Backbone as XML, in Angstrom:
<?xml version="1.0"?>
<chain id="A" units="angstrom">
  <residue number="1" name="MET">
    <atom name="N" x="0.837" y="-1.177" z="0.000"/>
    <atom name="CA" x="0.000" y="0.000" z="0.000"/>
    <atom name="C" x="0.881" y="1.239" z="0.000"/>
  </residue>
  <residue number="2" name="ALA">
    <atom name="N" x="0.453" y="2.205" z="-0.768"/>
    <atom name="CA" x="1.169" y="3.469" z="-0.841"/>
    <atom name="C" x="0.215" y="4.596" z="-0.478"/>
  </residue>
  <residue number="3" name="THR">
    <atom name="N" x="0.753" y="5.694" z="0.023"/>
    <atom name="CA" x="-0.055" y="6.852" z="0.369"/>
    <atom name="C" x="0.040" y="7.860" z="-0.760"/>
  </residue>
  <residue number="4" name="TYR">
    <atom name="N" x="-1.098" y="8.246" z="-1.290"/>
    <atom name="CA" x="-1.163" y="9.229" z="-2.374"/>
    <atom name="C" x="-1.856" y="10.477" z="-1.844"/>
  </residue>
  <residue number="5" name="GLU">
    <atom name="N" x="-1.396" y="11.635" z="-2.313"/>
    <atom name="CA" x="-1.940" y="12.904" z="-1.854"/>
    <atom name="C" x="-2.823" y="13.515" z="-2.938"/>
  </residue>
  <residue number="6" name="TYR">
    <atom name="N" x="-3.976" y="13.968" z="-2.527"/>
    <atom name="CA" x="-4.919" y="14.631" z="-3.422"/>
    <atom name="C" x="-5.274" y="15.990" z="-2.826"/>
  </residue>
  <residue number="7" name="ALA">
    <atom name="N" x="-5.674" y="16.944" z="-3.699"/>
    <atom name="CA" x="-6.049" y="18.277" z="-3.242"/>
    <atom name="C" x="-7.445" y="18.608" z="-3.736"/>
  </residue>
  <residue number="8" name="CYS">
    <atom name="N" x="-8.344" y="18.826" z="-2.799"/>
    <atom name="CA" x="-9.715" y="19.240" z="-3.112"/>
    <atom name="C" x="-9.734" y="20.761" z="-3.151"/>
  </residue>
  <residue number="9" name="SER">
    <atom name="N" x="-10.377" y="21.332" z="-4.153"/>
    <atom name="CA" x="-10.413" y="22.797" z="-4.271"/>
    <atom name="C" x="-11.254" y="23.432" z="-3.159"/>
  </residue>
  <residue number="10" name="LEU">
    <atom name="N" x="-12.154" y="22.667" z="-2.531"/>
    <atom name="CA" x="-13.003" y="23.204" z="-1.466"/>
    <atom name="C" x="-12.467" y="22.887" z="-0.071"/>
  </residue>
  <residue number="11" name="CYS">
    <atom name="N" x="-12.015" y="21.651" z="0.145"/>
    <atom name="CA" x="-11.622" y="21.200" z="1.494"/>
    <atom name="C" x="-10.119" y="21.216" z="1.747"/>
  </residue>
  <residue number="12" name="GLY">
    <atom name="N" x="-9.313" y="21.191" z="0.704"/>
    <atom name="CA" x="-7.867" y="21.185" z="0.877"/>
    <atom name="C" x="-7.277" y="19.802" z="0.643"/>
  </residue>
  <residue number="13" name="PRO">
    <atom name="N" x="-6.028" y="19.594" z="1.083"/>
    <atom name="CA" x="-5.340" y="18.323" z="0.807"/>
    <atom name="C" x="-5.816" y="17.182" z="1.714"/>
  </residue>
  <residue number="14" name="PHE">
    <atom name="N" x="-5.726" y="15.957" z="1.179"/>
    <atom name="CA" x="-6.011" y="14.751" z="1.947"/>
    <atom name="C" x="-5.222" y="13.597" z="1.358"/>
  </residue>
  <residue number="15" name="ASP">
    <atom name="N" x="-5.004" y="12.563" z="2.168"/>
    <atom name="CA" x="-4.227" y="11.397" z="1.754"/>
    <atom name="C" x="-5.136" y="10.191" z="1.570"/>
  </residue>
  <residue number="16" name="VAL">
    <atom name="N" x="-4.753" y="9.329" z="0.619"/>
    <atom name="CA" x="-5.488" y="8.105" z="0.349"/>
    <atom name="C" x="-4.481" y="6.966" z="0.240"/>
  </residue>
  <residue number="17" name="LYS">
    <atom name="N" x="-4.744" y="5.842" z="0.896"/>
    <atom name="CA" x="-3.880" y="4.659" z="0.790"/>
    <atom name="C" x="-4.472" y="3.726" z="-0.256"/>
  </residue>
  <residue number="18" name="LEU">
    <atom name="N" x="-3.679" y="3.463" z="-1.301"/>
    <atom name="CA" x="-4.092" y="2.587" z="-2.399"/>
    <atom name="C" x="-2.941" y="1.648" z="-2.731"/>
  </residue>
  <residue number="19" name="ALA">
    <atom name="N" x="-3.248" y="0.608" z="-3.476"/>
    <atom name="CA" x="-2.195" y="-0.293" z="-3.931"/>
    <atom name="C" x="-1.249" y="0.469" z="-4.852"/>
  </residue>
  <residue number="20" name="ILE">
    <atom name="N" x="0.013" y="0.086" z="-4.838"/>
    <atom name="CA" x="1.024" y="0.771" z="-5.637"/>
    <atom name="C" x="0.672" y="0.685" z="-7.116"/>
  </residue>
  <residue number="21" name="GLY">
    <atom name="N" x="0.707" y="1.846" z="-7.779"/>
    <atom name="CA" x="0.458" y="1.911" z="-9.207"/>
    <atom name="C" x="-1.006" y="1.976" z="-9.597"/>
  </residue>
  <residue number="22" name="THR">
    <atom name="N" x="-1.915" y="2.055" z="-8.643"/>
    <atom name="CA" x="-3.340" y="2.075" z="-8.970"/>
    <atom name="C" x="-3.993" y="3.425" z="-8.704"/>
  </residue>
  <residue number="23" name="ALA">
    <atom name="N" x="-3.231" y="4.449" z="-8.389"/>
    <atom name="CA" x="-3.796" y="5.758" z="-8.040"/>
    <atom name="C" x="-4.305" y="6.462" z="-9.296"/>
  </residue>
  <residue number="24" name="PRO">
    <atom name="N" x="-5.594" y="6.830" z="-9.318"/>
    <atom name="CA" x="-6.125" y="7.585" z="-10.453"/>
    <atom name="C" x="-5.682" y="9.046" z="-10.376"/>
  </residue>
  <residue number="25" name="THR">
    <atom name="N" x="-5.807" y="9.774" z="-11.465"/>
    <atom name="CA" x="-5.416" y="11.193" z="-11.478"/>
    <atom name="C" x="-6.403" y="12.050" z="-10.699"/>
  </residue>
  <residue number="26" name="THR">
    <atom name="N" x="-7.654" y="11.595" z="-10.582"/>
    <atom name="CA" x="-8.646" y="12.295" z="-9.763"/>
    <atom name="C" x="-9.269" y="11.305" z="-8.797"/>
  </residue>
  <residue number="27" name="TYR">
    <atom name="N" x="-9.744" y="11.848" z="-7.664"/>
    <atom name="CA" x="-10.325" y="10.999" z="-6.617"/>
    <atom name="C" x="-11.403" y="11.813" z="-5.921"/>
  </residue>
  <residue number="28" name="GLY">
    <atom name="N" x="-12.433" y="11.182" z="-5.459"/>
    <atom name="CA" x="-13.509" y="11.881" z="-4.757"/>
    <atom name="C" x="-13.095" y="12.289" z="-3.361"/>
  </residue>
  <residue number="29" name="CYS">
    <atom name="N" x="-13.371" y="13.532" z="-3.020"/>
    <atom name="CA" x="-13.039" y="14.053" z="-1.690"/>
    <atom name="C" x="-13.887" y="13.322" z="-0.646"/>
  </residue>
  <residue number="30" name="PRO">
    <atom name="N" x="-13.292" y="12.859" z="0.458"/>
    <atom name="CA" x="-14.060" y="12.139" z="1.474"/>
    <atom name="C" x="-15.008" y="13.041" z="2.271"/>
  </residue>
  <residue number="31" name="VAL">
    <atom name="N" x="-14.818" y="14.368" z="2.223"/>
    <atom name="CA" x="-15.658" y="15.289" z="2.991"/>
    <atom name="C" x="-16.843" y="15.779" z="2.161"/>
  </residue>
  <residue number="32" name="CYS">
    <atom name="N" x="-16.540" y="16.333" z="0.966"/>
    <atom name="CA" x="-17.598" y="16.945" z="0.172"/>
    <atom name="C" x="-17.933" y="16.174" z="-1.104"/>
  </residue>
  <residue number="33" name="ALA">
    <atom name="N" x="-17.201" y="15.108" z="-1.408"/>
    <atom name="CA" x="-17.403" y="14.255" z="-2.585"/>
    <atom name="C" x="-17.112" y="14.961" z="-3.908"/>
  </residue>
  <residue number="34" name="ALA">
    <atom name="N" x="-16.458" y="16.115" z="-3.855"/>
    <atom name="CA" x="-16.052" y="16.801" z="-5.086"/>
    <atom name="C" x="-14.846" y="16.086" z="-5.681"/>
  </residue>
  <residue number="35" name="VAL">
    <atom name="N" x="-14.589" y="16.347" z="-6.950"/>
    <atom name="CA" x="-13.449" y="15.727" z="-7.622"/>
    <atom name="C" x="-12.170" y="16.452" z="-7.206"/>
  </residue>
  <residue number="36" name="ALA">
    <atom name="N" x="-11.189" y="15.693" z="-6.707"/>
    <atom name="CA" x="-9.905" y="16.260" z="-6.287"/>
    <atom name="C" x="-8.814" y="15.725" z="-7.197"/>
  </residue>
  <residue number="37" name="ARG">
    <atom name="N" x="-7.836" y="16.563" z="-7.491"/>
    <atom name="CA" x="-6.744" y="16.138" z="-8.377"/>
    <atom name="C" x="-5.565" y="15.628" z="-7.543"/>
  </residue>
  <residue number="38" name="ARG">
    <atom name="N" x="-4.802" y="14.750" z="-8.153"/>
    <atom name="CA" x="-3.638" y="14.168" z="-7.476"/>
    <atom name="C" x="-2.506" y="15.182" z="-7.435"/>
  </residue>
  <residue number="39" name="VAL">
    <atom name="N" x="-1.816" y="15.230" z="-6.315"/>
    <atom name="CA" x="-0.701" y="16.154" z="-6.108"/>
    <atom name="C" x="0.569" y="15.329" z="-5.951"/>
  </residue>
  <residue number="40" name="PHE">
    <atom name="N" x="1.611" y="15.715" z="-6.657"/>
    <atom name="CA" x="2.906" y="15.041" z="-6.539"/>
    <atom name="C" x="3.791" y="15.874" z="-5.628"/>
  </residue>
  <residue number="41" name="SER">
    <atom name="N" x="4.204" y="15.288" z="-4.522"/>
    <atom name="CA" x="5.029" y="15.991" z="-3.552"/>
    <atom name="C" x="6.300" y="15.208" z="-3.294"/>
  </residue>
  <residue number="42" name="SER">
    <atom name="N" x="7.233" y="15.854" z="-2.626"/>
    <atom name="CA" x="8.496" y="15.200" z="-2.314"/>
    <atom name="C" x="8.288" y="14.179" z="-1.201"/>
  </residue>
  <residue number="43" name="PRO">
    <atom name="N" x="9.123" y="13.144" z="-1.145"/>
    <atom name="CA" x="8.984" y="12.159" z="-0.075"/>
    <atom name="C" x="9.330" y="12.769" z="1.278"/>
  </residue>
  <residue number="44" name="ALA">
    <atom name="N" x="8.867" y="12.156" z="2.330"/>
    <atom name="CA" x="9.065" y="12.670" z="3.684"/>
    <atom name="C" x="10.453" y="12.309" z="4.189"/>
  </residue>
  <residue number="45" name="LEU">
    <atom name="N" x="11.464" y="12.939" z="3.617"/>
    <atom name="CA" x="12.837" y="12.659" z="4.033"/>
    <atom name="C" x="13.185" y="13.348" z="5.344"/>
  </residue>
  <residue number="46" name="SER">
    <atom name="N" x="12.418" y="14.361" z="5.727"/>
    <atom name="CA" x="12.723" y="15.074" z="6.964"/>
    <atom name="C" x="12.395" y="14.246" z="8.202"/>
  </residue>
  <residue number="47" name="VAL">
    <atom name="N" x="11.563" y="13.228" z="8.077"/>
    <atom name="CA" x="11.224" y="12.396" z="9.226"/>
    <atom name="C" x="12.120" y="11.159" z="9.309"/>
  </residue>
  <residue number="48" name="MET">
    <atom name="N" x="13.163" y="11.151" z="8.521"/>
    <atom name="CA" x="14.101" y="10.037" z="8.508"/>
    <atom name="C" x="14.988" y="10.103" z="9.757"/>
  </residue>
  <residue number="49" name="PRO">
    <atom name="N" x="15.334" y="8.969" z="10.369"/>
    <atom name="CA" x="16.246" y="8.988" z="11.520"/>
    <atom name="C" x="17.585" y="9.625" z="11.157"/>
  </residue>
  <residue number="50" name="HIS">
    <atom name="N" x="18.247" y="10.222" z="12.160"/>
    <atom name="CA" x="19.486" y="10.959" z="11.918"/>
    <atom name="C" x="20.560" y="10.085" z="11.279"/>
  </residue>
  <residue number="51" name="GLY">
    <atom name="N" x="20.720" y="8.863" z="11.757"/>
    <atom name="CA" x="21.747" y="7.978" z="11.191"/>
    <atom name="C" x="21.502" y="7.681" z="9.728"/>
  </residue>
  <residue number="52" name="VAL">
    <atom name="N" x="20.259" y="7.462" z="9.362"/>
    <atom name="CA" x="19.925" y="7.168" z="7.970"/>
    <atom name="C" x="20.123" y="8.407" z="7.106"/>
  </residue>
  <residue number="53" name="SER">
    <atom name="N" x="19.707" y="9.572" z="7.619"/>
    <atom name="CA" x="19.861" y="10.791" z="6.824"/>
    <atom name="C" x="21.325" y="11.144" z="6.625"/>
  </residue>
  <residue number="54" name="SER">
    <atom name="N" x="22.184" y="10.911" z="7.622"/>
    <atom name="CA" x="23.605" y="11.209" z="7.453"/>
    <atom name="C" x="24.246" y="10.251" z="6.448"/>
  </residue>
  <residue number="55" name="LEU">
    <atom name="N" x="23.841" y="8.984" z="6.460"/>
    <atom name="CA" x="24.346" y="8.049" z="5.454"/>
    <atom name="C" x="23.877" y="8.430" z="4.054"/>
  </residue>
  <residue number="56" name="HIS">
    <atom name="N" x="22.624" y="8.873" z="3.948"/>
    <atom name="CA" x="22.084" y="9.305" z="2.662"/>
    <atom name="C" x="22.843" y="10.525" z="2.145"/>
  </residue>
  <residue number="57" name="GLU">
    <atom name="N" x="23.137" y="11.458" z="3.040"/>
    <atom name="CA" x="23.882" y="12.659" z="2.667"/>
    <atom name="C" x="25.302" y="12.317" z="2.222"/>
  </residue>
  <residue number="58" name="ARG">
    <atom name="N" x="25.960" y="11.405" z="2.951"/>
    <atom name="CA" x="27.321" y="11.003" z="2.592"/>
    <atom name="C" x="27.344" y="10.291" z="1.245"/>
  </residue>
  <residue number="59" name="GLU">
    <atom name="N" x="26.323" y="9.466" z="0.980"/>
    <atom name="CA" x="26.239" y="8.767" z="-0.307"/>
    <atom name="C" x="26.050" y="9.755" z="-1.444"/>
  </residue>
  <residue number="60" name="GLU">
    <atom name="N" x="25.249" y="10.804" z="-1.233"/>
    <atom name="CA" x="25.049" y="11.810" z="-2.270"/>
    <atom name="C" x="26.329" y="12.595" z="-2.533"/>
  </residue>
  <residue number="61" name="LYS">
    <atom name="N" x="27.075" y="12.906" z="-1.478"/>
    <atom name="CA" x="28.338" y="13.634" z="-1.654"/>
    <atom name="C" x="29.363" y="12.801" z="-2.417"/>
  </residue>
  <residue number="62" name="SER">
    <atom name="N" x="29.344" y="11.482" z="-2.215"/>
    <atom name="CA" x="30.340" y="10.629" z="-2.867"/>
    <atom name="C" x="30.129" y="10.551" z="-4.376"/>
  </residue>
  <residue number="63" name="ARG">
    <atom name="N" x="28.962" y="10.933" z="-4.854"/>
    <atom name="CA" x="28.738" y="10.958" z="-6.303"/>
    <atom name="C" x="29.593" y="12.017" z="-6.968"/>
  </residue>
  <residue number="64" name="GLU">
    <atom name="N" x="29.683" y="13.192" z="-6.342"/>
    <atom name="CA" x="30.417" y="14.311" z="-6.920"/>
    <atom name="C" x="31.896" y="14.302" z="-6.527"/>
  </residue>
  <residue number="65" name="ALA">
    <atom name="N" x="32.185" y="13.942" z="-5.302"/>
    <atom name="CA" x="33.559" y="13.961" z="-4.805"/>
    <atom name="C" x="33.831" y="12.679" z="-4.029"/>
  </residue>
  <residue number="66" name="PRO">
    <atom name="N" x="34.136" y="11.589" z="-4.718"/>
    <atom name="CA" x="34.377" y="10.332" z="-4.007"/>
    <atom name="C" x="35.650" y="10.401" z="-3.163"/>
  </residue>
  <residue number="67" name="ALA">
    <atom name="N" x="35.679" y="9.608" z="-2.107"/>
    <atom name="CA" x="36.857" y="9.548" z="-1.241"/>
    <atom name="C" x="38.014" y="8.923" z="-2.019"/>
  </residue>
  <residue number="68" name="VAL">
    <atom name="N" x="39.199" y="9.488" z="-1.864"/>
    <atom name="CA" x="40.373" y="9.008" z="-2.578"/>
    <atom name="C" x="41.242" y="8.211" z="-1.609"/>
  </residue>
  <residue number="69" name="VAL">
    <atom name="N" x="41.666" y="7.032" z="-2.020"/>
    <atom name="CA" x="42.526" y="6.184" z="-1.203"/>
    <atom name="C" x="43.960" y="6.446" z="-1.621"/>
  </residue>
  <residue number="70" name="SER">
    <atom name="N" x="44.842" y="6.713" z="-0.638"/>
    <atom name="CA" x="46.225" y="7.046" z="-0.957"/>
    <atom name="C" x="47.136" y="5.817" z="-0.992"/>
  </residue>
  <residue number="71" name="GLU">
    <atom name="N" x="46.717" y="4.709" z="-0.374"/>
    <atom name="CA" x="47.538" y="3.506" z="-0.391"/>
    <atom name="C" x="46.649" y="2.268" z="-0.309"/>
  </residue>
  <residue number="72" name="VAL">
    <atom name="N" x="47.217" y="1.148" z="-0.677"/>
    <atom name="CA" x="46.496" y="-0.110" z="-0.632"/>
    <atom name="C" x="46.390" y="-0.561" z="0.824"/>
  </residue>
  <residue number="73" name="PRO">
    <atom name="N" x="45.210" y="-0.987" z="1.268"/>
    <atom name="CA" x="45.078" y="-1.431" z="2.653"/>
    <atom name="C" x="45.946" y="-2.662" z="2.926"/>
  </residue>
  <residue number="74" name="SER">
    <atom name="N" x="46.374" y="-2.801" z="4.181"/>
    <atom name="CA" x="47.208" y="-3.943" z="4.533"/>
    <atom name="C" x="46.399" y="-5.231" z="4.424"/>
  </residue>
  <residue number="75" name="GLY">
    <atom name="N" x="47.096" y="-6.350" z="4.233"/>
    <atom name="CA" x="46.435" y="-7.636" z="4.069"/>
    <atom name="C" x="46.018" y="-8.267" z="5.374"/>
  </residue>
  <residue number="76" name="GLN">
    <atom name="N" x="46.407" y="-7.685" z="6.507"/>
    <atom name="CA" x="46.066" y="-8.269" z="7.802"/>
    <atom name="C" x="44.646" y="-7.876" z="8.200"/>
  </residue>
  <residue number="77" name="ARG">
    <atom name="N" x="43.924" y="-8.873" z="8.659"/>
    <atom name="CA" x="42.577" y="-8.623" z="9.164"/>
    <atom name="C" x="42.646" y="-8.517" z="10.674"/>
  </residue>
  <residue number="78" name="PRO">
    <atom name="N" x="41.782" y="-7.706" z="11.270"/>
    <atom name="CA" x="41.769" y="-7.638" z="12.733"/>
    <atom name="C" x="41.258" y="-8.953" z="13.317"/>
  </residue>
  <residue number="79" name="GLN">
    <atom name="N" x="41.779" y="-9.288" z="14.506"/>
    <atom name="CA" x="41.363" y="-10.512" z="15.170"/>
    <atom name="C" x="39.899" y="-10.393" z="15.591"/>
  </residue>
  <residue number="80" name="PRO">
    <atom name="N" x="39.084" y="-11.425" z="15.317"/>
    <atom name="CA" x="37.679" y="-11.348" z="15.727"/>
    <atom name="C" x="37.555" y="-11.416" z="17.244"/>
  </residue>
  <residue number="81" name="ARG">
    <atom name="N" x="36.634" y="-10.672" z="17.775"/>
    <atom name="CA" x="36.395" y="-10.668" z="19.216"/>
    <atom name="C" x="35.616" y="-11.926" z="19.587"/>
  </residue>
  <residue number="82" name="PRO">
    <atom name="N" x="35.869" y="-12.477" z="20.762"/>
    <atom name="CA" x="35.084" y="-13.643" z="21.190"/>
    <atom name="C" x="33.645" y="-13.219" z="21.480"/>
  </residue>
  <residue number="83" name="HIS">
    <atom name="N" x="32.756" y="-14.145" z="21.324"/>
    <atom name="CA" x="31.348" y="-13.878" z="21.581"/>
    <atom name="C" x="31.153" y="-13.548" z="23.047"/>
  </residue>
  <residue number="84" name="PRO">
    <atom name="N" x="30.368" y="-12.516" z="23.388"/>
    <atom name="CA" x="30.214" y="-12.117" z="24.796"/>
    <atom name="C" x="29.602" y="-13.219" z="25.671"/>
  </residue>
  <residue number="85" name="ALA">
    <atom name="N" x="28.827" y="-14.113" z="25.095"/>
    <atom name="CA" x="28.205" y="-15.173" z="25.887"/>
    <atom name="C" x="29.239" y="-16.168" z="26.392"/>
  </residue>
  <residue number="86" name="LEU">
    <atom name="N" x="30.405" y="-16.252" z="25.736"/>
    <atom name="CA" x="31.425" y="-17.205" z="26.158"/>
    <atom name="C" x="32.004" y="-16.833" z="27.523"/>
  </residue>
  <residue number="87" name="SER">
    <atom name="N" x="31.997" y="-15.576" z="27.905"/>
    <atom name="CA" x="32.552" y="-15.188" z="29.203"/>
    <atom name="C" x="31.672" y="-15.631" z="30.362"/>
  </residue>
  <residue number="88" name="ARG">
    <atom name="N" x="30.411" y="-15.936" z="30.109"/>
    <atom name="CA" x="29.509" y="-16.381" z="31.166"/>
    <atom name="C" x="29.515" y="-17.896" z="31.356"/>
  </residue>
  <residue number="89" name="LEU">
    <atom name="N" x="30.214" y="-18.625" z="30.511"/>
    <atom name="CA" x="30.261" y="-20.076" z="30.639"/>
    <atom name="C" x="31.107" y="-20.477" z="31.849"/>
  </residue>
  <residue number="90" name="PRO">
    <atom name="N" x="30.784" y="-21.597" z="32.504"/>
    <atom name="CA" x="31.592" y="-22.023" z="33.665"/>
    <atom name="C" x="32.988" y="-22.452" z="33.217"/>
  </residue>
  <residue number="91" name="ARG">
    <atom name="N" x="33.961" y="-22.148" z="34.048"/>
    <atom name="CA" x="35.348" y="-22.481" z="33.778"/>
    <atom name="C" x="35.700" y="-23.785" z="34.486"/>
  </residue>
  <residue number="92" name="PRO">
    <atom name="N" x="36.537" y="-24.657" z="33.874"/>
    <atom name="CA" x="36.913" y="-25.914" z="34.545"/>
    <atom name="C" x="37.870" y="-25.687" z="35.700"/>
  </residue>
</chain>
């Protein structure tokens, strides 16, 4: 289900939940039953969590100015940490 926005000339904007790709260009207003036209608006990116928005911003910046690597990373991998549950096991 997707939320589509419509604007009634008498009552103002309202939202309708319909299956994706099935939204008509006009829809009946739920208040006055007048014909309302579909409005195309930007997605609600402002309500995105801070971590997601910062990752989105960094990804957009990398399109224009990607990070440059000055040397090849070393072949050594960091040692994996033991699972925290192992410290609670009884010792012999």
